[in-house]
PDB file of C-alpha atoms in Angstrom:
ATOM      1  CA  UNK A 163     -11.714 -18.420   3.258  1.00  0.00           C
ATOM      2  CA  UNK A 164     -12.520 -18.635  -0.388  1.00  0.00           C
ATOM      3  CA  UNK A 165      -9.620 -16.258  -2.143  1.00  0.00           C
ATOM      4  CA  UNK A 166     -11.641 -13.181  -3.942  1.00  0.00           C
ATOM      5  CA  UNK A 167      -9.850 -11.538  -6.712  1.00  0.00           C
ATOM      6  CA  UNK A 168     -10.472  -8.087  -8.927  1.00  0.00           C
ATOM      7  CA  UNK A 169      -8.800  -7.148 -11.634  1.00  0.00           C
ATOM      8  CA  UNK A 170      -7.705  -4.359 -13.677  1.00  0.00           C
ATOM      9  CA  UNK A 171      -8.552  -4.398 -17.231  1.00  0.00           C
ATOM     10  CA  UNK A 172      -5.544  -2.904 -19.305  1.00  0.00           C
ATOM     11  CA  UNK A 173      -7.908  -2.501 -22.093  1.00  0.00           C
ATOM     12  CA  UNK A 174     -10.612  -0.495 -20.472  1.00  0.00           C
ATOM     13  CA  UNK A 175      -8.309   0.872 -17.905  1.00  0.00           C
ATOM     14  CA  UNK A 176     -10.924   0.232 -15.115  1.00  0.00           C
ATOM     15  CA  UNK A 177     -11.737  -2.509 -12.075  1.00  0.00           C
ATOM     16  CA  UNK A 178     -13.858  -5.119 -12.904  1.00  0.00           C
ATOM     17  CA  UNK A 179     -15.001  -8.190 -11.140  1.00  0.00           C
ATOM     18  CA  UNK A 180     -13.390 -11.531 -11.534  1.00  0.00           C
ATOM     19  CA  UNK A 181     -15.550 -14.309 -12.519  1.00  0.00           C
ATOM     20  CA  UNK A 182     -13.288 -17.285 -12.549  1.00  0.00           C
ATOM     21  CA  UNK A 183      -9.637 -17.838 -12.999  1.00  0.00           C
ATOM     22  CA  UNK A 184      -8.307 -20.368 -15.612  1.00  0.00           C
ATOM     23  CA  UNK A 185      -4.929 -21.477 -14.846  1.00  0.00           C
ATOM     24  CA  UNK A 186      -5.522 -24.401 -17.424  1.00  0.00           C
ATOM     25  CA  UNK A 187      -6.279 -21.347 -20.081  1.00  0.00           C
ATOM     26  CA  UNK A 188      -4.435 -19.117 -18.774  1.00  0.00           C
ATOM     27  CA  UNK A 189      -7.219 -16.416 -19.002  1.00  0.00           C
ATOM     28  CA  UNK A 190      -9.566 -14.776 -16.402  1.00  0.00           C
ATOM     29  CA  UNK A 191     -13.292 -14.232 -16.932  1.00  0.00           C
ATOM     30  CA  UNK A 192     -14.489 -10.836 -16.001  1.00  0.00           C
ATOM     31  CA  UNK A 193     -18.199  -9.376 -15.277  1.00  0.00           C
ATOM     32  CA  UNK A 194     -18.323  -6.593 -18.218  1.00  0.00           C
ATOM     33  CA  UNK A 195     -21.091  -4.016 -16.295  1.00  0.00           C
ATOM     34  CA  UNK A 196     -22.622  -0.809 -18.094  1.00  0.00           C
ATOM     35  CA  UNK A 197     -25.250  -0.850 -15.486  1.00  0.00           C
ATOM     36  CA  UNK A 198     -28.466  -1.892 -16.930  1.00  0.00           C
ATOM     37  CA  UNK A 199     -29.136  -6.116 -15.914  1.00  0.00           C
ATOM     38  CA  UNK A 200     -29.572  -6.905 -19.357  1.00  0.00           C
ATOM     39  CA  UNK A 201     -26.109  -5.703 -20.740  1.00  0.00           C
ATOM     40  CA  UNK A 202     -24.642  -7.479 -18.603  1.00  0.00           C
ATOM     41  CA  UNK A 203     -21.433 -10.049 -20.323  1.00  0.00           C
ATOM     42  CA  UNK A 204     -18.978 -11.837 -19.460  1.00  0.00           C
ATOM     43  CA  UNK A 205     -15.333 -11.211 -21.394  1.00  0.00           C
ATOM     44  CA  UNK A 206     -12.023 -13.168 -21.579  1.00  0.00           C
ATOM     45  CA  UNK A 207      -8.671 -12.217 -20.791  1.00  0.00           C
ATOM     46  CA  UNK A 208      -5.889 -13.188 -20.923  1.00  0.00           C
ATOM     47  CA  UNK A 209      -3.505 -12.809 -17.587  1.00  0.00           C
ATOM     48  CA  UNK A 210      -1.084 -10.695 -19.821  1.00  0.00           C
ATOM     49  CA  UNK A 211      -4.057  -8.259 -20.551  1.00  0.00           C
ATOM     50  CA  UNK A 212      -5.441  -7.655 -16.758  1.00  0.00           C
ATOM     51  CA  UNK A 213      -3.774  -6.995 -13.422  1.00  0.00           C
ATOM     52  CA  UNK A 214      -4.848  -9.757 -10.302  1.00  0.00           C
ATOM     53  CA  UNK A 215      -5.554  -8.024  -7.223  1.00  0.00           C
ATOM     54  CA  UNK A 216      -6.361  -9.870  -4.120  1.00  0.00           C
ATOM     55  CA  UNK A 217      -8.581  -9.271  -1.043  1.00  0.00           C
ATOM     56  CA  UNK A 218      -7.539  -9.241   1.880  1.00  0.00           C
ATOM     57  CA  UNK A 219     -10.686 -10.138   3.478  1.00  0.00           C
ATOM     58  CA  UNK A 220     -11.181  -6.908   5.211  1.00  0.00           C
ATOM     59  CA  UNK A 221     -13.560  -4.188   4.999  1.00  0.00           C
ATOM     60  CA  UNK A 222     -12.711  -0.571   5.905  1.00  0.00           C
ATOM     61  CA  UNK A 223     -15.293   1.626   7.923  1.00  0.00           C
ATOM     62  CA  UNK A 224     -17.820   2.241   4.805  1.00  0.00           C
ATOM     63  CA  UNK A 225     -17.972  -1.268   4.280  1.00  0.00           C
ATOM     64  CA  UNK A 226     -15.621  -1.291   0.835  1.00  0.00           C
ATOM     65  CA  UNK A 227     -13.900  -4.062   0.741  1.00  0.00           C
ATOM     66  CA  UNK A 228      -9.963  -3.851   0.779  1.00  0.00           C
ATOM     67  CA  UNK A 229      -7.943  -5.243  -1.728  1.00  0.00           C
ATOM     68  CA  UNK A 230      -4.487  -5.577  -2.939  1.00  0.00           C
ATOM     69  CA  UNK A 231      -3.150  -2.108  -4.516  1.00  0.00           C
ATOM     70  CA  UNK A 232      -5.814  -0.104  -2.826  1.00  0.00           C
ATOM     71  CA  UNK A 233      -4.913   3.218  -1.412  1.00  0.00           C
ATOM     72  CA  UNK A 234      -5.882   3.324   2.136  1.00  0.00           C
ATOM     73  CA  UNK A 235      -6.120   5.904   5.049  1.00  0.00           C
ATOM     74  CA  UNK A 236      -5.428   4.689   8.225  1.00  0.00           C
ATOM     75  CA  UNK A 237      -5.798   6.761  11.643  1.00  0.00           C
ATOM     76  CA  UNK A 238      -3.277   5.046  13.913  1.00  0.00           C
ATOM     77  CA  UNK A 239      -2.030   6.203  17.425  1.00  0.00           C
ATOM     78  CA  UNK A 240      -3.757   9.752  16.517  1.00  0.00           C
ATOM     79  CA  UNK A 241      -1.947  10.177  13.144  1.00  0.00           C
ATOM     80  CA  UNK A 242      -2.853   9.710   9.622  1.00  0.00           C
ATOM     81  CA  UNK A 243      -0.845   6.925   7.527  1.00  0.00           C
ATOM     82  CA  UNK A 244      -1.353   7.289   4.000  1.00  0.00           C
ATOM     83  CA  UNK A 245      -0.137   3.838   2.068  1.00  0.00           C
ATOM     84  CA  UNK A 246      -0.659   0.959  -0.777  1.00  0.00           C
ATOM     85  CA  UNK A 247      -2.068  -2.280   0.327  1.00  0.00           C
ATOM     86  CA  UNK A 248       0.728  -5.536  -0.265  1.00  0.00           C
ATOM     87  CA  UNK A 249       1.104  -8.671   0.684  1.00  0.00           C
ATOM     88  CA  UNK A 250       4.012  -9.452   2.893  1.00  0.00           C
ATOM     89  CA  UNK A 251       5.322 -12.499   2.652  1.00  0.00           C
ATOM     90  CA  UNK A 252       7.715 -12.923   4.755  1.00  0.00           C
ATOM     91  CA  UNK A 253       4.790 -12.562   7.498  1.00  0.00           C
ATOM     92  CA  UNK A 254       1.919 -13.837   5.392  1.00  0.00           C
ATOM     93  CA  UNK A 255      -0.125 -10.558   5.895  1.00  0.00           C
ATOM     94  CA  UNK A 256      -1.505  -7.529   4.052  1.00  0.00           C
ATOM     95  CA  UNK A 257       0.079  -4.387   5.212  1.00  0.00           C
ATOM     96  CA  UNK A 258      -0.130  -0.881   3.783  1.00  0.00           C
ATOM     97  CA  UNK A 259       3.101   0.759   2.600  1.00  0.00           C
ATOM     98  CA  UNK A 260       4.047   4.092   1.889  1.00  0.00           C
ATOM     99  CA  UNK A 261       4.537   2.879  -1.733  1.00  0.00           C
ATOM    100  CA  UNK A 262       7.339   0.810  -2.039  1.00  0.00           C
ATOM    101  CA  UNK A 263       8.185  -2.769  -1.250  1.00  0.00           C
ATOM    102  CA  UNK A 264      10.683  -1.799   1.179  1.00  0.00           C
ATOM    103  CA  UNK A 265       9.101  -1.870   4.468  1.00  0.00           C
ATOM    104  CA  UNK A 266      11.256  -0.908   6.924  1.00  0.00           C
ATOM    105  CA  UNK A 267       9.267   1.261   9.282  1.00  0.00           C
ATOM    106  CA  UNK A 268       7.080   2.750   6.268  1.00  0.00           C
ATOM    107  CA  UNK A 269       4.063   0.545   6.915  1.00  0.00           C
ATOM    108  CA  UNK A 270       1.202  -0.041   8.609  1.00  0.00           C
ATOM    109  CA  UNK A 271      -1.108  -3.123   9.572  1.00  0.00           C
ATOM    110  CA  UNK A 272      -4.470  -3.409   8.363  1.00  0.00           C
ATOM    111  CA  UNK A 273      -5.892  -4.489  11.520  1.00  0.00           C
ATOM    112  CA  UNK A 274      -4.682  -2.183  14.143  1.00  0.00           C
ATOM    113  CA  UNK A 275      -5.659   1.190  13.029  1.00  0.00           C
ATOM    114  CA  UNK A 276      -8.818   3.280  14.704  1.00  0.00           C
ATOM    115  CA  UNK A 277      -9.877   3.785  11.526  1.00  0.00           C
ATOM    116  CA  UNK A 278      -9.149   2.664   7.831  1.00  0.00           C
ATOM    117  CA  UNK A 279     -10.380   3.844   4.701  1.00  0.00           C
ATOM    118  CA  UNK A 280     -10.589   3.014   0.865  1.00  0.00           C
ATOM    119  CA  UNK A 281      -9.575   6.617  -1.084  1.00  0.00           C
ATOM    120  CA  UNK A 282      -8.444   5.156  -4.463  1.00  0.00           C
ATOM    121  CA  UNK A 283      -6.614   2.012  -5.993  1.00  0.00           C
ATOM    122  CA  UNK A 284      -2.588   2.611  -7.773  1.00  0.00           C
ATOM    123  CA  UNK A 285      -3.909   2.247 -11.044  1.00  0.00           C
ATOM    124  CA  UNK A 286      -6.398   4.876 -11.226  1.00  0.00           C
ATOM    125  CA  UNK A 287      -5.251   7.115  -8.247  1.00  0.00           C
ATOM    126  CA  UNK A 288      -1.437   7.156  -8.093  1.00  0.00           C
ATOM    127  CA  UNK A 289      -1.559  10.927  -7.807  1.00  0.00           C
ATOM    128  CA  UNK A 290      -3.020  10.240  -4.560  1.00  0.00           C
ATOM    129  CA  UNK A 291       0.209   9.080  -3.643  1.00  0.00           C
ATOM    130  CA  UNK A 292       2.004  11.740  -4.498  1.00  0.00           C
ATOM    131  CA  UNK A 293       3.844  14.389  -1.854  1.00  0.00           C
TER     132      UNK A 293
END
């Protein structure tokens, strides 16, 4: 599998996709979107001015597909789990945490739920993580 990234755009405070990644430049190039085909750009940023998220290959039952620091729902055993997607690597896997790296028994894995789904993302939705 070809990694796929997304980033966050500090600047814009919004998700936008990742072009390419220049480790040489040490810059990203993002797709800059209003809507319309023909305003349509590409920017540069540096990696100081955007925040990398991952996929983890996985889509969730609309068909969005999950990435690192996504906000997920996930029906499991009957009960709702409400968590962050990480990367774990002790056990080279995305999980979804109740919002810290500390795992213990606060997570869930991606791949075993009835049902999983996208609600939000920790940069623009961290109130939905919120007791």
């Amino acid at each position: 599998m070809i990694p796929k990234f997304r980033c966050f755009d500090k600047k814009y405070k919004k998700m936008i996709k990742v072009n390419e990644i220049n480790c040489e430049k040490i810059s990203v190039w993002i797709e800059s979107d209003s809507g319309v085909h023909e305003n349509r750009h590409t920017l540069t940023r540096g990696f100081d001015e955007v925040i990398l998220m991952q996929s983890t290959g996985l889509h969730d039952e609309h068909g969005i597909e999950i990435f690192k620091g996504d906000i997920v729902e996930i029906i499991y055993d009957g009960k709702l789990f409400t968590g962050v997607v990480v990367y774990d690597l002790e056990e080279a896997d995305f999980k979804a945490t109740n919002g810290n790296e500390d795992y213990g028994n606060n997570f869930q894995y991606l791949t075993v739920g009835e049902s999983i789904e996208v609600i939000g993302d920790i940069y623009q939705n961290s109130e939905l993580l919120e007791v």
